[in-house]
Coordinates of C-alpha atoms and ligand atoms in Angstrom, one line a residue:
X2 CA 0.0 0.0 0.0
X3 CA 1.4 3.4 -0.7
X4 CA 0.2 6.9 0.1
X5 CA 0.5 10.2 -1.7
X6 CA 0.7 13.0 0.9
X7 CA 0.4 16.2 -1.0
X8 CA -3.2 16.7 0.0
X9 CA -2.5 16.4 3.7
X10 CA -3.0 19.7 5.5
X11 CA -1.3 18.8 8.8
X12 CA -2.6 20.1 12.0
X13 CA -4.8 23.0 10.8
X14 CA -4.9 24.4 14.3
X15 CA -1.3 24.5 15.1
X16 CA -1.0 28.2 14.4
X17 CA -4.1 29.3 16.2
X18 CA -3.8 31.5 19.3
X19 CA -5.1 30.3 22.6
X20 CA -8.1 32.7 22.3
X21 CA -8.9 31.2 18.9
X22 CA -8.7 27.7 20.3
X23 CA -11.0 28.7 23.2
X24 CA -13.4 30.0 20.7
X25 CA -13.7 26.5 19.2
X26 CA -15.0 25.4 22.6
X27 CA -18.5 25.7 24.0
X28 CA -17.3 26.5 27.5
X29 CA -14.1 26.8 29.5
X30 CA -14.3 26.9 33.3
X31 CA -11.5 28.1 35.5
X32 CA -11.6 26.6 39.0
X33 CA -9.9 28.5 41.7
X34 CA -10.4 27.5 45.3
X35 CA -7.7 29.0 47.6
X36 CA -9.0 27.1 50.7
X37 CA -7.9 23.8 49.1
X38 CA -5.2 25.2 46.7
X39 CA -7.3 23.9 43.8
X40 CA -6.4 25.4 40.4
X41 CA -8.0 23.6 37.6
X42 CA -9.5 24.1 34.1
X43 CA -12.5 22.3 32.7
X44 CA -12.7 22.6 28.9
X45 CA -16.0 21.5 27.1
X46 CA -15.4 21.2 23.4
X47 CA -18.9 20.1 22.4
X48 CA -22.1 18.8 24.0
X49 CA -23.9 18.5 20.6
X50 CA -24.0 14.7 20.8
X51 CA -24.4 14.4 24.5
X52 CA -22.7 15.5 27.7
X53 CA -19.0 16.2 27.4
X54 CA -16.7 13.5 28.8
X55 CA -13.0 13.4 29.4
X56 CA -10.5 12.4 32.1
X57 CA -8.9 14.7 34.6
X58 CA -5.2 15.1 34.4
X59 CA -3.0 16.4 37.2
X60 CA 0.4 17.8 36.3
X61 CA 2.8 20.5 37.5
X62 CA 2.3 22.5 34.3
X63 CA 5.0 25.1 33.5
X64 CA 2.5 27.9 33.5
X65 CA -1.2 28.6 33.2
X66 CA -1.1 28.8 29.4
X67 CA 0.4 25.4 29.1
X68 CA -2.4 23.9 31.2
X69 CA -5.0 25.7 29.2
X70 CA -3.5 24.6 25.9
X71 CA -3.5 21.0 27.1
X72 CA -7.1 21.1 28.3
X73 CA -8.3 22.6 25.0
X74 CA -6.3 20.2 22.8
X75 CA -7.4 17.1 24.8
X76 CA -11.1 18.1 25.0
X77 CA -11.3 18.6 21.2
X78 CA -9.6 15.2 20.8
X79 CA -12.3 13.7 23.0
X80 CA -15.0 14.9 20.6
X81 CA -13.3 12.9 17.8
X82 CA -12.8 9.8 20.0
X83 CA -16.4 9.8 21.1
X84 CA -17.6 10.1 17.5
X85 CA -15.3 7.2 16.4
X86 CA -16.6 5.0 19.2
X87 CA -20.3 5.8 18.5
X88 CA -21.1 6.9 22.1
X89 CA -23.6 9.6 22.9
X90 CA -21.1 11.9 24.4
X91 CA -19.1 14.9 23.4
X92 CA -15.6 16.0 24.1
X93 CA -14.3 17.5 27.3
X94 CA -11.3 17.4 29.5
X95 CA -10.1 18.7 32.9
X96 CA -6.6 19.5 34.1
X97 CA -5.6 20.2 37.7
X98 CA -2.4 22.3 38.0
X99 CA -0.3 20.6 40.7
X100 CA 2.2 17.9 41.5
X101 CA 0.4 14.6 41.9
X102 CA 3.1 13.4 44.2
X103 CA 2.9 16.2 46.7
X104 CA -0.2 18.4 46.1
X105 CA -3.1 15.9 46.5
X106 CA -5.5 16.1 49.3
X107 CA -9.0 14.6 49.7
X108 CA -10.3 18.2 50.1
X109 CA -8.8 19.3 46.8
X110 CA -10.7 16.5 44.9
X111 CA -13.9 17.3 46.8
X112 CA -13.5 21.0 45.7
X113 CA -12.9 19.8 42.2
X114 CA -16.1 17.6 42.4
X115 CA -18.1 20.7 43.4
X116 CA -17.0 22.5 40.2
X117 CA -17.9 19.4 38.2
X118 CA -21.3 19.4 39.9
X119 CA -21.8 23.1 39.1
X120 CA -22.0 22.1 35.4
X121 CA -25.2 20.1 36.1
X122 CA -24.2 17.1 34.0
X123 CA -22.7 18.9 31.1
X124 CA -19.4 17.3 31.9
X125 CA -18.4 13.8 33.1
X126 CA -14.9 13.0 34.2
X127 CA -12.7 10.3 35.8
X128 CA -9.0 9.3 36.1
X129 CA -6.3 10.3 33.7
X130 CA -2.5 10.8 34.0
X131 CA -1.6 11.8 37.5
X132 CA -5.0 10.9 39.0
X133 CA -6.3 7.7 40.6
X134 CA -9.6 6.0 41.3
X135 CA -9.1 6.9 45.0
X136 CA -9.0 10.6 44.1
X137 CA -12.4 10.3 42.4
X138 CA -13.8 8.4 45.3
X139 CA -13.4 11.8 47.1
X140 CA -14.7 13.8 44.2
X141 CA -17.8 11.6 43.9
X142 CA -18.9 12.7 47.3
X143 CA -19.7 16.0 45.8
X144 CA -21.0 15.0 42.3
X145 CA -22.7 12.2 40.5
X146 CA -20.9 13.0 37.3
X147 CA -17.9 10.8 37.7
X148 CA -17.3 7.7 35.5
X149 CA -14.8 4.8 35.6
X150 CA -15.2 4.2 39.3
X151 CA -14.3 0.8 40.9
X152 CA -17.1 -1.8 40.6
X153 CA -17.8 -1.6 44.4
X154 CA -18.8 2.1 43.8
X155 CA -21.0 1.2 40.8
X156 CA -18.5 1.7 38.1
X157 CA -17.3 -0.7 35.3
X158 CA -14.0 -1.5 37.0
X159 CA -10.7 -2.0 35.3
X160 CA -10.9 -0.2 31.9
X161 CA -7.7 -1.8 30.7
X162 CA -9.6 -5.0 30.0
X163 CA -11.7 -3.5 27.1
X164 CA -8.8 -1.3 26.1
X165 CA -6.6 -4.3 25.5
X166 CA -9.4 -6.2 23.8
X167 CA -9.8 -3.2 21.5
X168 CA -6.1 -3.2 20.7
X169 CA -6.3 -6.9 19.7
X170 CA -9.2 -6.1 17.3
X171 CA -7.2 -3.2 15.9
X172 CA -4.2 -5.4 15.4
X173 CA -6.4 -8.0 13.6
X174 CA -7.6 -5.2 11.2
X175 CA -4.0 -4.2 10.7
X176 CA -3.0 -7.8 9.9
X177 CA -6.0 -8.0 7.5
X178 CA -4.7 -5.0 5.6
X179 CA -1.0 -6.1 5.6
X180 CA -1.3 -9.9 5.0
X181 CA -4.9 -10.5 4.0
X182 CA -5.6 -12.8 6.9
X183 CA -6.4 -12.3 10.6
X184 CA -4.2 -14.9 12.3
X185 CA -2.2 -13.4 15.1
X186 CA 0.3 -16.3 15.3
X187 CA 2.5 -15.9 12.3
X188 CA 3.0 -12.2 12.8
X189 CA 5.8 -10.8 15.0
X190 CA 5.4 -7.9 17.4
X191 CA 7.4 -5.4 19.5
X192 CA 5.6 -4.2 22.6
X193 CA 6.7 -1.1 24.5
X194 CA 5.3 -1.1 28.1
X195 CA 3.9 -4.1 30.1
X196 CA 1.5 -2.2 32.3
X197 CA -2.2 -2.7 32.6
X198 CA -2.8 -2.7 28.8
X199 CA 0.5 -3.9 27.4
X200 CA 0.7 -6.9 29.7
X201 CA -2.7 -8.2 28.7
X202 CA -1.9 -7.7 25.0
X203 CA 1.4 -9.6 25.4
X204 CA -0.3 -12.5 27.2
X205 CA -2.9 -12.8 24.5
X206 CA -0.3 -12.9 21.7
X207 CA 1.9 -15.4 23.6
X208 CA -1.2 -17.6 24.1
X209 CA -1.8 -17.5 20.3
X210 CA 1.8 -18.8 19.9
X211 CA 3.3 -15.6 18.4
X212 CA 6.8 -14.2 18.8
X213 CA 7.0 -10.9 20.8
X214 CA 9.8 -8.6 21.6
X215 CA 9.0 -6.6 24.8
X216 CA 10.5 -3.8 26.9
X217 CA 9.6 -2.2 30.2
X218 CA 11.5 -0.1 32.7
X219 CA 10.0 -2.1 35.6
X220 CA 11.8 -5.4 36.1
X221 CA 8.9 -6.9 38.0
X222 CA 6.6 -6.6 34.9
X223 CA 9.1 -8.4 32.8
X224 CA 9.5 -11.2 35.3
X225 CA 5.8 -11.7 35.6
X226 CA 5.5 -12.0 31.8
X227 CA 8.5 -14.5 31.6
X228 CA 6.7 -16.7 34.2
X229 CA 3.5 -16.5 32.1
X230 CA 5.3 -17.2 28.8
X231 CA 6.4 -20.6 30.1
X232 CA 2.8 -21.7 30.1
X233 CA 2.2 -20.8 26.4
X234 CA 3.5 -21.8 23.0
X235 CA 4.7 -18.3 22.2
X236 CA 8.2 -16.9 22.1
X237 CA 9.3 -14.1 24.3
X238 CA 12.3 -11.9 23.7
X239 CA 13.2 -9.2 26.3
X240 CA 15.0 -6.2 24.9
X241 CA 16.4 -3.0 26.3
X242 CA 14.0 0.0 26.4
X243 CA 16.2 2.0 24.0
X244 CA 16.3 -0.9 21.5
X245 CA 12.6 -1.6 21.1
X246 CA 12.3 0.8 18.1
X247 CA 14.7 -1.2 16.0
X248 CA 13.4 -4.7 16.5
X249 CA 12.7 -6.9 13.4
X250 CA 9.0 -7.2 14.2
X251 CA 6.1 -6.7 11.8
X252 CA 3.9 -4.6 14.2
X253 CA 5.0 -2.2 16.9
X254 CA 2.6 -2.0 19.8
X255 CA 3.3 1.1 21.9
X256 CA 1.6 0.8 25.3
X257 CA 3.6 3.3 27.5
X258 CA 4.5 6.8 26.5
X259 CA 3.3 9.5 24.2
X260 CA 5.4 11.2 21.5
X261 CA 7.4 8.0 20.8
X262 CA 6.8 8.4 17.0
X263 CA 9.3 11.2 16.2
X264 CA 12.2 12.1 13.9
X265 CA 14.6 10.0 15.9
X266 CA 12.6 6.8 16.3
X267 CA 11.1 6.8 12.8
X268 CA 14.6 6.4 11.4
X269 CA 15.0 3.1 13.4
X270 CA 11.7 1.5 12.4
X271 CA 11.7 -1.6 10.3
X272 CA 8.0 -2.2 11.3
X273 CA 5.3 -2.7 8.7
X274 CA 2.7 -1.2 11.0
X275 CA 2.1 0.5 14.4
X276 CA -1.0 -0.4 16.4
X277 CA -0.9 0.2 20.2
X278 CA -2.8 1.8 23.1
X279 CA -0.5 4.7 24.1
X280 CA -2.2 8.1 23.9
X281 CA -0.7 10.8 21.6
X282 CA 1.8 8.5 20.0
X283 CA 2.8 11.0 17.2
X284 CA 5.0 13.7 18.5
X285 CA 3.5 15.9 15.8
X286 CA 0.7 15.2 13.3
X287 CA 3.3 15.5 10.5
X288 CA 4.9 12.3 11.8
X289 CA 1.7 10.5 10.7
X290 CA 2.5 11.7 7.1
X291 CA 6.1 10.5 7.4
X292 CA 4.9 7.1 8.4
X293 CA 2.6 7.0 5.4
X294 CA 5.5 8.0 3.1
X295 CA 7.5 5.1 4.4
X296 CA 4.6 2.7 3.9
X297 CA 4.2 2.1 7.7
X298 CA 0.5 1.5 8.4
X299 CA -0.5 3.6 11.5
X300 CA -3.6 2.8 13.6
X301 CA -4.7 6.2 14.9
X302 CA -4.4 5.9 18.7
X303 CA -7.7 7.5 19.6
X304 CA -9.6 4.8 17.7
X305 CA -7.6 1.7 18.6
X306 CA -7.5 2.6 22.3
X307 CA -11.2 3.5 22.7
X308 CA -12.2 0.3 24.5
X309 CA -11.8 2.1 27.9
X310 CA -14.0 5.0 26.8
X311 CA -16.6 2.5 25.5
X312 CA -16.7 1.0 29.0
X313 CA -17.0 4.2 31.0
X314 CA -19.7 5.6 28.8
X315 CA -21.6 2.4 29.0
X316 CA -22.2 3.3 32.7
X317 CA -25.0 5.5 31.3
X318 CA -27.0 2.4 30.8
X319 CA -25.8 0.5 33.8
X320 CA -22.6 -1.3 33.1
X321 CA -22.8 -4.6 31.1
X322 CA -19.6 -6.3 30.2
X323 CA -21.0 -8.3 27.3
X324 CA -22.4 -5.1 25.7
X325 CA -19.0 -3.3 26.2
X326 CA -17.1 -6.1 24.6
X327 CA -19.6 -6.3 21.7
X328 CA -19.1 -2.6 21.1
X329 CA -15.4 -2.8 21.5
X330 CA -15.4 -5.4 18.7
X331 CA -16.5 -2.6 16.3
X332 CA -13.0 -1.1 16.6
X333 CA -12.1 -3.8 13.9
X334 CA -14.6 -2.4 11.4
X335 CA -13.7 1.3 12.2
X336 CA -10.0 0.6 11.6
X337 CA -10.7 -1.2 8.3
X338 CA -12.8 1.7 7.2
X339 CA -10.1 4.3 8.1
X340 CA -7.3 2.2 6.5
X341 CA -9.4 1.8 3.3
X342 CA -10.3 5.5 3.1
X343 CA -6.7 6.5 3.6
X344 CA -5.7 4.1 0.8
X345 CA -8.5 5.3 -1.5
X346 CA -7.9 9.0 -0.9
X347 CA -4.2 8.8 -0.8
X348 CA -3.9 10.5 2.6
X349 CA -2.4 9.5 5.9
X350 CA -4.4 7.3 8.2
X351 CA -4.5 10.2 10.7
X352 CA -6.2 12.5 8.2
X353 CA -8.5 9.7 7.1
X354 CA -9.5 9.1 10.8
X355 CA -10.1 12.8 11.4
X356 CA -12.3 13.1 8.3
X357 CA -14.2 10.0 9.2
X358 CA -15.0 11.4 12.7
X359 CA -15.9 14.9 11.3
X360 CA -18.4 13.2 9.0
X361 CA -19.9 11.1 11.8
X362 CA -20.2 14.2 14.0
X363 CA -22.0 16.2 11.3
X364 CA -24.4 13.3 10.6
X365 CA -25.2 12.6 14.2
X366 CA -25.7 16.3 15.0
X367 CA -28.2 16.5 12.2
X368 CA -30.0 13.4 13.5
X369 CA -30.1 14.7 17.1
X370 CA -31.4 18.1 16.0
X371 CA -34.8 16.4 15.4
X372 CA -35.5 15.9 19.0
X373 CA -33.3 18.0 21.2
X374 CA -35.7 20.8 21.2
X375 CA -38.6 18.8 22.5
X376 CA -37.0 16.1 24.7
X377 CA -34.5 17.0 27.4
X378 CA -31.5 14.7 27.1
X379 CA -30.9 12.1 29.8
X380 CA -27.7 13.4 31.1
X381 CA -27.6 11.8 34.5
X382 CA -25.8 8.5 35.1
X383 CA -26.7 7.9 38.7
Ligands
NAD404 P1 0.4 1.7 32.8 O1 0.9 2.9 33.6 O2 -0.3 0.6 33.6 O3 1.6 1.0 32.0 C1 2.6 1.7 31.3 C2 3.8 0.8 31.3 O4 4.8 1.4 30.6 C3 4.4 0.6 32.8 O5 4.6 -0.8 33.0 C4 5.7 1.4 32.7 O6 6.7 0.8 33.5 C5 6.1 1.2 31.2 N1 7.0 2.2 30.7 C6 7.2 3.5 31.1 N2 8.2 4.1 30.4 C7 8.7 3.1 29.6 C8 9.7 3.1 28.6 N3 10.5 4.1 28.4 N4 9.9 1.9 27.9 C9 9.2 0.8 28.2 N5 8.2 0.8 29.1 C10 7.9 1.9 29.8 O7 -0.6 2.3 31.7 P2 -1.7 1.6 30.9 O8 -3.0 1.8 31.6 O9 -1.2 0.2 30.6 O10 -1.7 2.5 29.6 C11 -0.7 2.4 28.6 C12 -0.9 3.5 27.6 O11 -2.2 3.3 27.0 C13 -0.9 4.9 28.2 O12 -0.4 5.8 27.2 C14 -2.4 5.2 28.4 O13 -2.6 6.6 28.3 C15 -3.0 4.5 27.2 N6 -4.4 4.2 27.4 C16 -4.7 3.4 28.4 C17 -6.1 3.0 28.6 C18 -6.5 2.2 29.8 O14 -7.7 1.7 29.8 N7 -5.7 1.8 30.7 C19 -7.1 3.5 27.7 C20 -6.6 4.4 26.6 C21 -5.3 4.7 26.5

């Protein structure tokens, strides 16, 4: 498969000012509570298809602009992710400015919960980088609009289960495009990160009898996988973290860090495809074009890793694991559609995915406009 790239526009937004980016959003809320030291931003990109949803990140941002930029970028991304997963939610995101190691208190998360509650169901949130389920057990004392809670609190539990299932469906779609079959066994893989998602994907591939090259910076994760590999017919090769990019594998499965597809790593790739769970894998959107130029098939991260989102949004209907897994299976069809569109239109898979989502958003918005004026949307989960 080869791609022409001249029609690719890159990130159309990259030169917009912060004010312009805010203007693309429905609502941006600044949360300032001196009594708990809470400084946070909630960005709501769109509620046209349902309440906005997006995790809450906690990070010691360099300055306020950096936090705002992150919230705006991530909430817009959530609108696309929700459209691709066919869930009745729109895009939102929250960021708390602070060090997750030293600045967390139960009171801070309760204050954050009060701000979420003040939006009356326009925004649902839960864990993201730097926040944990325990933090949201504090926040949920102030608001019902928290998702992804532990099962004992009425949530769906471990979201890495559907996320890893979705990654396997995405890998199957990728194999279909590369080799015209869906057998996981004869293909070779390089997995970066053996955490909640990467470990489950690795176990599944070993159980299928495949050969996998893996890296992690935590020795214990590697030892656990070595132990498990002995009970399977698969082959496990442990490699140094810096060497994972140059392994002779067919498919690279990044399940750790963002930004790992960049000028330096691309030069090392011998992979035929990249299909993993990590968020924001491309350092810049242009790197998606570079992959296409090199005939490396790239599974857009926000589609292949959407199993977790499918689970947390399913809480709207009362969590049902069978329903979640059935919907997660659809990732296969979405990936095939995106790959085929990219091939047909001679654009990168990133651009094809964005266009695919924009079309879906427009179509659903039109459909929803028939009833939103007469029936108030059911925006309360609990
Ligand atoms: P995790 O924190 O459980 O696992 C990450 C693993 O990566 C850890 O084992 C860590 O030691 C390892 N790691 C860190 N730096 C590394 C390096 N330089 N080289 C090799 N390994 C390294 O996280 P997770 O929940 O498994 O998520 C993995 C990725 O998928 C993240 O980017 C996350 O944002 C994304 N994601 C996760 C979910 C989910 O449901 N858990 C959903 C969507 C996206």
